[in-house]
Structures are given as C-alpha cells and as structure tokens.
Coordinates of C-alpha atoms in Angstrom, one line a residue:
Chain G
X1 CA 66.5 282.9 -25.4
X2 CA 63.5 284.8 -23.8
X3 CA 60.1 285.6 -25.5
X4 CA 59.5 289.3 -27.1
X5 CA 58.6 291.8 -24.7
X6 CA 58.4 295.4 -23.7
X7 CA 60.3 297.3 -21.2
X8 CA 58.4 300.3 -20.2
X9 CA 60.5 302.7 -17.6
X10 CA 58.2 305.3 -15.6
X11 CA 60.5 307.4 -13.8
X12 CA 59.5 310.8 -12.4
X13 CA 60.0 313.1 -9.3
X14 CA 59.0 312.1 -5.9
X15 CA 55.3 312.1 -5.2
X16 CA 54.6 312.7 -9.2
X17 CA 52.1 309.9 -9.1
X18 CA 54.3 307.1 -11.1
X19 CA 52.7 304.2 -9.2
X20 CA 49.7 305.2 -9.0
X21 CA 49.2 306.0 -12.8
X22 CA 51.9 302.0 -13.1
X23 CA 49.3 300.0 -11.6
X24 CA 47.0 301.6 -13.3
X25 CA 48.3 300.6 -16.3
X26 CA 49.0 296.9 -15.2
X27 CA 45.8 296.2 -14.3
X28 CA 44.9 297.1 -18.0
X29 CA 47.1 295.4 -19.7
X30 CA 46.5 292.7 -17.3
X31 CA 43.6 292.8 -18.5
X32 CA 43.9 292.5 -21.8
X33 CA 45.6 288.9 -21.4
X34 CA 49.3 290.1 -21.2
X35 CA 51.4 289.0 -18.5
X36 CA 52.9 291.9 -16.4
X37 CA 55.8 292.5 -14.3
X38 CA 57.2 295.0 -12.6
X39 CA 60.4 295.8 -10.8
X40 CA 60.1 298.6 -8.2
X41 CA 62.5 300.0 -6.7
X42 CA 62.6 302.6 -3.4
X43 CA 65.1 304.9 -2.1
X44 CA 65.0 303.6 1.4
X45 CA 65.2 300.4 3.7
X46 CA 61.5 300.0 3.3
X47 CA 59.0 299.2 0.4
X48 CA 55.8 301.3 0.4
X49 CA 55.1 300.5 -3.3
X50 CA 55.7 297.2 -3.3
X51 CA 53.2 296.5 -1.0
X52 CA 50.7 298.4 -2.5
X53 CA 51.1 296.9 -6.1
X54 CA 51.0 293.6 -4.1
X55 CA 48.2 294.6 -2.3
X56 CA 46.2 295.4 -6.0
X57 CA 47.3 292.0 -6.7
X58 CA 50.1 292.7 -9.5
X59 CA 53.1 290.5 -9.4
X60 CA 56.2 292.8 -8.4
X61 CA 60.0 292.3 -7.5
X62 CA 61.0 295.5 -5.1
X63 CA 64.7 296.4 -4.7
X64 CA 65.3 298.5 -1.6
X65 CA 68.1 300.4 0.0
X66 CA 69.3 302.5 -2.7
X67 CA 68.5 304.0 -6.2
X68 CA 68.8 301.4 -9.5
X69 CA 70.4 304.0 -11.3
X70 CA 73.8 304.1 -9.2
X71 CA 74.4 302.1 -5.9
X72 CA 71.8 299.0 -7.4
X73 CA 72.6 299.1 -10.6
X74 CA 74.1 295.6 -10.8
X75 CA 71.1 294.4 -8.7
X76 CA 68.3 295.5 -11.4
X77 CA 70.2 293.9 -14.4
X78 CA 70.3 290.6 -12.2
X79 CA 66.4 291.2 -11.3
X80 CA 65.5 291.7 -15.0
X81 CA 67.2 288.7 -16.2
X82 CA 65.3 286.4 -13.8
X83 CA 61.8 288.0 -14.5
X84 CA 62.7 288.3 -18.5
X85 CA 64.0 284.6 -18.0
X86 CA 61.3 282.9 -15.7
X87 CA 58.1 285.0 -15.7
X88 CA 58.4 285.4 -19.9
X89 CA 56.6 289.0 -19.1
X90 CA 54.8 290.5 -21.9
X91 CA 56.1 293.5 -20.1
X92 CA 58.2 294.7 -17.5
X93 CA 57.5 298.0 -15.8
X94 CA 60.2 299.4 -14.0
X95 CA 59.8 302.3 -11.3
X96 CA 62.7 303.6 -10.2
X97 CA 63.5 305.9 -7.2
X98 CA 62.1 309.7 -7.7
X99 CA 65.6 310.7 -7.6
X100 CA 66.8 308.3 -10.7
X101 CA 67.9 309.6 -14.0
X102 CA 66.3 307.7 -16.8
X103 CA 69.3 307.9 -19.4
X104 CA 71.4 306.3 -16.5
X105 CA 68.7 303.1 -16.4
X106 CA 68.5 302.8 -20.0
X107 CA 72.6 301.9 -20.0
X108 CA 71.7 299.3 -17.5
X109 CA 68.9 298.2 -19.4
X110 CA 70.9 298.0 -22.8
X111 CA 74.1 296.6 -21.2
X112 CA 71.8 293.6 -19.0
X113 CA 71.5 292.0 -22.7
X114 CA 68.3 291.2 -22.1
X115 CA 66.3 290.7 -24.7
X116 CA 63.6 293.4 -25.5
X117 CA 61.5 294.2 -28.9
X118 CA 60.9 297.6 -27.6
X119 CA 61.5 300.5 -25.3
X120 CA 59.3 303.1 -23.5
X121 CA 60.3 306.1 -21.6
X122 CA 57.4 307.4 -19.3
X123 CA 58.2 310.9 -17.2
X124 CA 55.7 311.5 -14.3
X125 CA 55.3 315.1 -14.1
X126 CA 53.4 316.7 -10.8
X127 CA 51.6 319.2 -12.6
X128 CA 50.8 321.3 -8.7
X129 CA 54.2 321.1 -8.0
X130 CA 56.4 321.6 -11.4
X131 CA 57.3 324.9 -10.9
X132 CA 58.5 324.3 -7.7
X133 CA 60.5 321.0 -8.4
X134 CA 62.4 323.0 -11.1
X135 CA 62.7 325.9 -9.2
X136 CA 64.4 324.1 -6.2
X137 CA 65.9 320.8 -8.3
X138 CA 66.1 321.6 -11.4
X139 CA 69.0 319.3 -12.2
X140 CA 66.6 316.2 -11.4
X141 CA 63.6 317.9 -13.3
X142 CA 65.4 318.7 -16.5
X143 CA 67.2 315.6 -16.7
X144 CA 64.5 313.4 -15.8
X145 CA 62.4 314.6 -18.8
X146 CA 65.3 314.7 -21.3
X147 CA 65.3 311.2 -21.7
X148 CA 62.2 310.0 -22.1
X149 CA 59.4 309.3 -25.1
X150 CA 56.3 310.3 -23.3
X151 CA 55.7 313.1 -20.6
X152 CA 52.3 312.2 -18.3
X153 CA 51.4 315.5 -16.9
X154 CA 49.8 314.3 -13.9
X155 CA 47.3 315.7 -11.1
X156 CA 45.6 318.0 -13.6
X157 CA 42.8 317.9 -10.9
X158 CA 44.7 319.9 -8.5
X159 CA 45.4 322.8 -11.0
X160 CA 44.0 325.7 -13.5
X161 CA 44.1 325.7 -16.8
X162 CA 46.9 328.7 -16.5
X163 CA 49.3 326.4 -14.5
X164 CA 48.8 323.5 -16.5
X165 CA 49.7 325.4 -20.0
X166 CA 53.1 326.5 -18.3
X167 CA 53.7 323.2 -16.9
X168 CA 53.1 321.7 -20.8
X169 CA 55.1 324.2 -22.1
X170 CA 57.9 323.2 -19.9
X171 CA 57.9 320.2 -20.4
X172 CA 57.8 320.4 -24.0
X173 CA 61.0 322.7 -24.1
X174 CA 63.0 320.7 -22.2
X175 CA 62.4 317.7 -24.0
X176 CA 60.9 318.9 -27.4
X177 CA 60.4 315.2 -28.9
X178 CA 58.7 313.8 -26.5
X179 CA 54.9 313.7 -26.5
X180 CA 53.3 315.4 -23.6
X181 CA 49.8 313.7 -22.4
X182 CA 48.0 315.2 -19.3
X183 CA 45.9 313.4 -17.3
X184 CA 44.8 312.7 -13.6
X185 CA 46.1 308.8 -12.5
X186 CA 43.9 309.2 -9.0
X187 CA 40.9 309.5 -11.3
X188 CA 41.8 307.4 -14.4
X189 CA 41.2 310.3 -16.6
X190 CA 43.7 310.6 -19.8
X191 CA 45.2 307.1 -18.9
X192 CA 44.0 305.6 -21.6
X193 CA 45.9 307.6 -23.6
X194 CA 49.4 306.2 -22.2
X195 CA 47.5 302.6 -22.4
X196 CA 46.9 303.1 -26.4
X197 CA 50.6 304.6 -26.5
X198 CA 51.6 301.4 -24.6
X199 CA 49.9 299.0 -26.3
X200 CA 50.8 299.9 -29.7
X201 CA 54.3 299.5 -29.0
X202 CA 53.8 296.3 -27.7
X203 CA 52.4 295.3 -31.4
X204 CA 55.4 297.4 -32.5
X205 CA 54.5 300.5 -33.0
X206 CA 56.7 303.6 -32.4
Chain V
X1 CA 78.0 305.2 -12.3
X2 CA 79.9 307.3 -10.4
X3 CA 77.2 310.0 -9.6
X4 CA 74.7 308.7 -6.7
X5 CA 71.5 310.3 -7.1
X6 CA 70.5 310.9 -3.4
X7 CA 73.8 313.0 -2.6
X8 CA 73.1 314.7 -5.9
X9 CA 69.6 315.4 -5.0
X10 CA 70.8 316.3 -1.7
X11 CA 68.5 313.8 -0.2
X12 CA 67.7 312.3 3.1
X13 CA 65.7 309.4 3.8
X14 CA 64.0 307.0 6.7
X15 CA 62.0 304.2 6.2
X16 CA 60.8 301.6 9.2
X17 CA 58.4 298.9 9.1
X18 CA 56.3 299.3 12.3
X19 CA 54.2 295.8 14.0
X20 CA 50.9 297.1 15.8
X21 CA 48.5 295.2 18.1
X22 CA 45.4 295.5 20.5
X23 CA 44.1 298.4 18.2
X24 CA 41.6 300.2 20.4
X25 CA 40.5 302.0 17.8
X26 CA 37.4 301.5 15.0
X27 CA 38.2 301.9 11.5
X28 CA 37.7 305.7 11.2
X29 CA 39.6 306.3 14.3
X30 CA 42.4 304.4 13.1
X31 CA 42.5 306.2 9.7
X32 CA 42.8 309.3 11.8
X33 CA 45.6 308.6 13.7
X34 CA 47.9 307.6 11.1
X35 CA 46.9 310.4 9.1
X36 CA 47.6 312.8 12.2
X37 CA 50.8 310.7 12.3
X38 CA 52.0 311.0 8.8
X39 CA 51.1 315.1 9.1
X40 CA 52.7 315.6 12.2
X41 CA 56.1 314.1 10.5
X42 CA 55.4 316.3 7.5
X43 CA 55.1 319.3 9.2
X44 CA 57.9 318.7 11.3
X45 CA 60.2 318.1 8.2
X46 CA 59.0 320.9 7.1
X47 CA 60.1 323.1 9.8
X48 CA 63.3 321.4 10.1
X49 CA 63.9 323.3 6.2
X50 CA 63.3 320.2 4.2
X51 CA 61.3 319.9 0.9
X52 CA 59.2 317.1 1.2
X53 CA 60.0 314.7 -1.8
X54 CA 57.5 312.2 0.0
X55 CA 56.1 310.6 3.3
X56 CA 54.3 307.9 2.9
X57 CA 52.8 305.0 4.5
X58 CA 50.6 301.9 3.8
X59 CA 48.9 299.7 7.1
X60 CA 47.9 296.5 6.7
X61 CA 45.8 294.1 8.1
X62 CA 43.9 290.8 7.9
X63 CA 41.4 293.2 7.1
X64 CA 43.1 294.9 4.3
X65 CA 45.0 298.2 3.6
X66 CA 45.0 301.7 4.0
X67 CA 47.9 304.0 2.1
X68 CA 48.6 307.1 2.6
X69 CA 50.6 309.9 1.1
X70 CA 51.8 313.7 1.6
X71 CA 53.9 315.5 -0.9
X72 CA 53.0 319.0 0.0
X73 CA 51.3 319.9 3.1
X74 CA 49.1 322.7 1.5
X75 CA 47.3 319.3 -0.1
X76 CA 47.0 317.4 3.3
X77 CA 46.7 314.0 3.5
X78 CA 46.2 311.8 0.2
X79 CA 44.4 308.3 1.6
X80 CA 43.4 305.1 -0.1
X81 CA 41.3 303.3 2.2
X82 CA 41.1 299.9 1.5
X83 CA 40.2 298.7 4.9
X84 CA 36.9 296.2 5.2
X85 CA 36.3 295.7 8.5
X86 CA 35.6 298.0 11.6
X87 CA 37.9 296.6 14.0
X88 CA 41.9 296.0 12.8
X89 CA 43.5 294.3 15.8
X90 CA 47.0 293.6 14.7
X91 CA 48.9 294.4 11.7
X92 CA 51.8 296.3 10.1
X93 CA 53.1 299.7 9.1
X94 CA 55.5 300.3 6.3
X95 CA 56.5 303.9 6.8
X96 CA 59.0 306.0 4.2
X97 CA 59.9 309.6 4.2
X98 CA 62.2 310.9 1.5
X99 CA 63.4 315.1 1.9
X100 CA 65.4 317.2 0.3
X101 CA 68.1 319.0 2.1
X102 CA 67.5 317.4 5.6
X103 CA 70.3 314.5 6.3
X104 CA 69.0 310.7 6.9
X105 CA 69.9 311.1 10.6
X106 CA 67.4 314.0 11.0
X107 CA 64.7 312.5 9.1
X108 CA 65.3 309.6 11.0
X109 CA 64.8 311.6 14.5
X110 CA 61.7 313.2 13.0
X111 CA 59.8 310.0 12.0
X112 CA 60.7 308.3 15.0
X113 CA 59.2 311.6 17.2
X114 CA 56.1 311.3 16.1
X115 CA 55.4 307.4 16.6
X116 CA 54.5 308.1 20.2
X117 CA 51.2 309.5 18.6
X118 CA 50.2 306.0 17.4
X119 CA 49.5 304.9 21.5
X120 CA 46.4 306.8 21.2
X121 CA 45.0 303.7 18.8
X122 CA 47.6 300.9 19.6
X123 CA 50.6 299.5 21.0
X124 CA 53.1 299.2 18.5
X125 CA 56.9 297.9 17.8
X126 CA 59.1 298.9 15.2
X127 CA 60.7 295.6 13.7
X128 CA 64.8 295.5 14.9
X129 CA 63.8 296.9 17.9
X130 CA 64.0 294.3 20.5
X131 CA 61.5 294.0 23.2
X132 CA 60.2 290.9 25.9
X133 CA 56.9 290.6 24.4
X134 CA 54.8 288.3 21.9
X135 CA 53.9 289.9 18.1

C-alpha cells in the first residue's frame, strides 16, 4: 500500500522548455516540504536532463535509450512502482521524450496499478516555434496537446504579442478543455501559475 | 504499443558522453568552445535537411556545470553557466542531438565531426572508445 500522491506528466515537443519549467516546479514544491520525484526519460543513449536535475539537486531516476511511451513502456511502470513504493513521493513528475504522446503514458500510468490520488497533464508549448512544429509535425503537435489538462505556453520572451495570441488560439482549438497558461520558465515568470494549479490538486482540487 | 514514436516522428538521434582533461583553457574560453561546438553541429544538421528537435549538452566538473542548448539556430546558443572556478582541468560531456528527418547514422557522423573542435581547449575521449592512456 503506498501513501497518496500525485502524478504530474509534462510532456511537450523537443526543446519546448519541459525541464526547465519541471525543475522549476520541484524546487517549489520542494520547498514547500513535499517530497519530489521525478522520472526522466531521453530519447537517446545519453541523459542530458538527468544530470542537470541532479546537478540542481532534485532526486531523479532517468531511463535512456528509447521513448516511455513505446519501446520503455514496461521499464517506466517498473520505475514508478519502486519510487511510488520506496521514496513515498508526494509527487512524481514524469518527463518523457519530446516525441511521446501523453494519452499513450497515461495507459501505462493507469495499467502500472500504482496508486495515485490524482492526475495532471502538463503540454510544454514553444511559443517561437509553434507554428513551425505544427507546420512540419503536426501529428506530434496536435496529439501532444489533446491529452492533457493544462497547456504552458512557454518562451513568451522570445515572441510579440501577435504570435503569442495565434499560438493560444491554437492551442486552445486543438484541445478546447484544457487551460492554456503562458509564461516564460528561463525567467520564472507565470510559473506560479502552474505551481497554484499543481498544488491545489495535490490538496485535491480539480 | 505498437506505434514507436521516433519512426513516427521520423527521428534521428546521437547521444555520447565525452571524458576531457588538461583543459588549457579559462572559464570563458571554455564556454566558448563548447558553444562553437554545439553550433557547429547545429548548423551542420541543418544543412544536412534536418529540423533540429534539440542539441544539447551539459559539462561538468569538480567545479560545477555549464548546459547548453540550441533548438533553432536563428536563437543561437541557450547557456546556463554554472561553472565556479576559472580553471576546469578534467571533467565530462554529456552530449545529445535529436533531428527530424535525418537518420541516427547521419546525426551520428555529424556530432562526431565536430568533436575535433574541442582540441582547441582540451584533450578529450569519448567513453567506449578505447585508447592507452589514463582518465
């Protein structure tokens, strides 16, 4: 029997910003007394992330060599087990590959019978280079925001208030449910937005 | 799961973790060869067709880190510089470059083209590579 706790999946397109804007948030939460963890996961034979988050001091399992959503799917149910089982996380963040669908992980996630009191879907959105992700993968882009409770509009530094409107409205009619937050992760602005959106569904909110 | 995301993304990826020691080079010199590095490969991808998903890379040494990131080239180089101390000696490279429509093989021939730059700073060996000397 494992203690309640929150699973919080930040998916995204490559380069969106998803750990940047993750440890982020696990420093505040960490912060705030909860016990983190997070599972990272990368593409190829070598973890960039995972050093980093390590480097910044969070405590993170990395699973390398292929995407969590299809060739390591059996591999992240087995990692979340052990850190649901011996860390007793307040919550788990899980970054997948840039490349992962998020409706895929959330099978894995509901058939690993782990025990969760609650869910969040975070998309990472690029907001300088939207238009041409869906443009030139629009497969990934669409279904990477279909599934998810909250889009983070990210890098709102790099663009005009013209570009950023189209990306929202996007983003918002591709997944019309979701609610759309923009914010810039390098600078910490907005992210306390997604921290009062994360927190409250760790006191079980929606 | 029967779809694999990289061949649906139609993506190629490298990633190698690279030892370095007798750094010659001071802290801001050092930043500026890895980021020369990391554009060089970019740009070459680039050329080569690919969309650049991401090339990233993070050093570290007993001095701390420095990571650093390029998802379009228009934006240049993206660095966190984490390093304390002037001198880093020895340490490691993680390196990872993820591209759409470029095959692993040539992404792999495209990274490992550019590492020669690094012997401006250092001498350096990429780990499963064998070699006679001490690391």
């Amino acid at each position: 029997m494992t203690e309640a706790m929150i699973i919080c999946l930040i998916s995204g397109f490559l380069g969106s910003g998803k750990t940047t804007l993750m440890i982020d948030l696990g420093k505040r939460i960490g912060n705030k007394g909860k016990r983190v963890a997070i599972i990272v996961n990368e593409v190829g034979e070598v973890g960039v992330d995972g050093a980093l988050i390590d480097a910044y001091g969070l405590k993170s399992v990395e699973l390398t060599e292929g995407c969590i959503c299809c060739s390591l799917s059996g591999s992240l149910q087995n990692t979340l087990r052990v850190v649901a089982n011996d860390f007793k996380a307040d919550i788990i963040f899980i970054e997948p590959t840039g490349i992962a669908l998020p409706s895929k992980i959330n099978t894995i996630i509901r058939t690993s019978l782990v025990e969760h009191d609650g869910r969040l879907g975070i998309c990472v959105v690029d907001a300088f280079r939207a238009p041409r992700i869906y443009q030139e993968a629009e497969l990934f882009f669409r279904r990477q925001i279909e599934d998810v409770d909250l889009v983070a509009v990210n890098k709102i530094e790099l663009v005009g208030p013209d570009q950023l409107s189209e990306v929202e409205e996007l983003v918002s009619r591709l997944n019309p449910k979701a609610q759309v937050l923009t914010l810039s992760a390098k600078e910490g602005k907005g992210v306390d937005q997604v921290e009062s959106r994360l927190m409250s569904k760790m006191e079980g909110g929606p | 799961m029967s779809e694999d995301s990289k061949e649906l993304a139609d993506a190629g990826s490298f990633g190698m973790e690279i030892h370095f020691h007798d750094n010659r080079c001071k802290k801001e010199g050092f930043v500026k060869n890895l980021a020369g590095m990391i554009t060089n490969i970019s740009l070459e991808l680039e050329r080569q067709g690919g969309m650049i998903g991401h090339v990233k890379l993070i050093a570290q040494t007993e001095g701390g880190f420095v990571k650093m990131s390029v998802v379009d080239t228009r934006l240049g180089v993206e660095t966190v510089d984490e390093l304390r101390e002037e001198k880093n000696k020895k340490g490691t490279i993680k390196l990872m470059a993820v591209v759409l429509g470029l095959k692993d093989e040539t992404v792999e021939e495209t990274v490992e083209g550019s590492l020669p730059l690094l012997a401006g700073c250092m001498d350096y060996h990429v780990r499963g590579h064998d070699c006679d000397h001490d690391h």
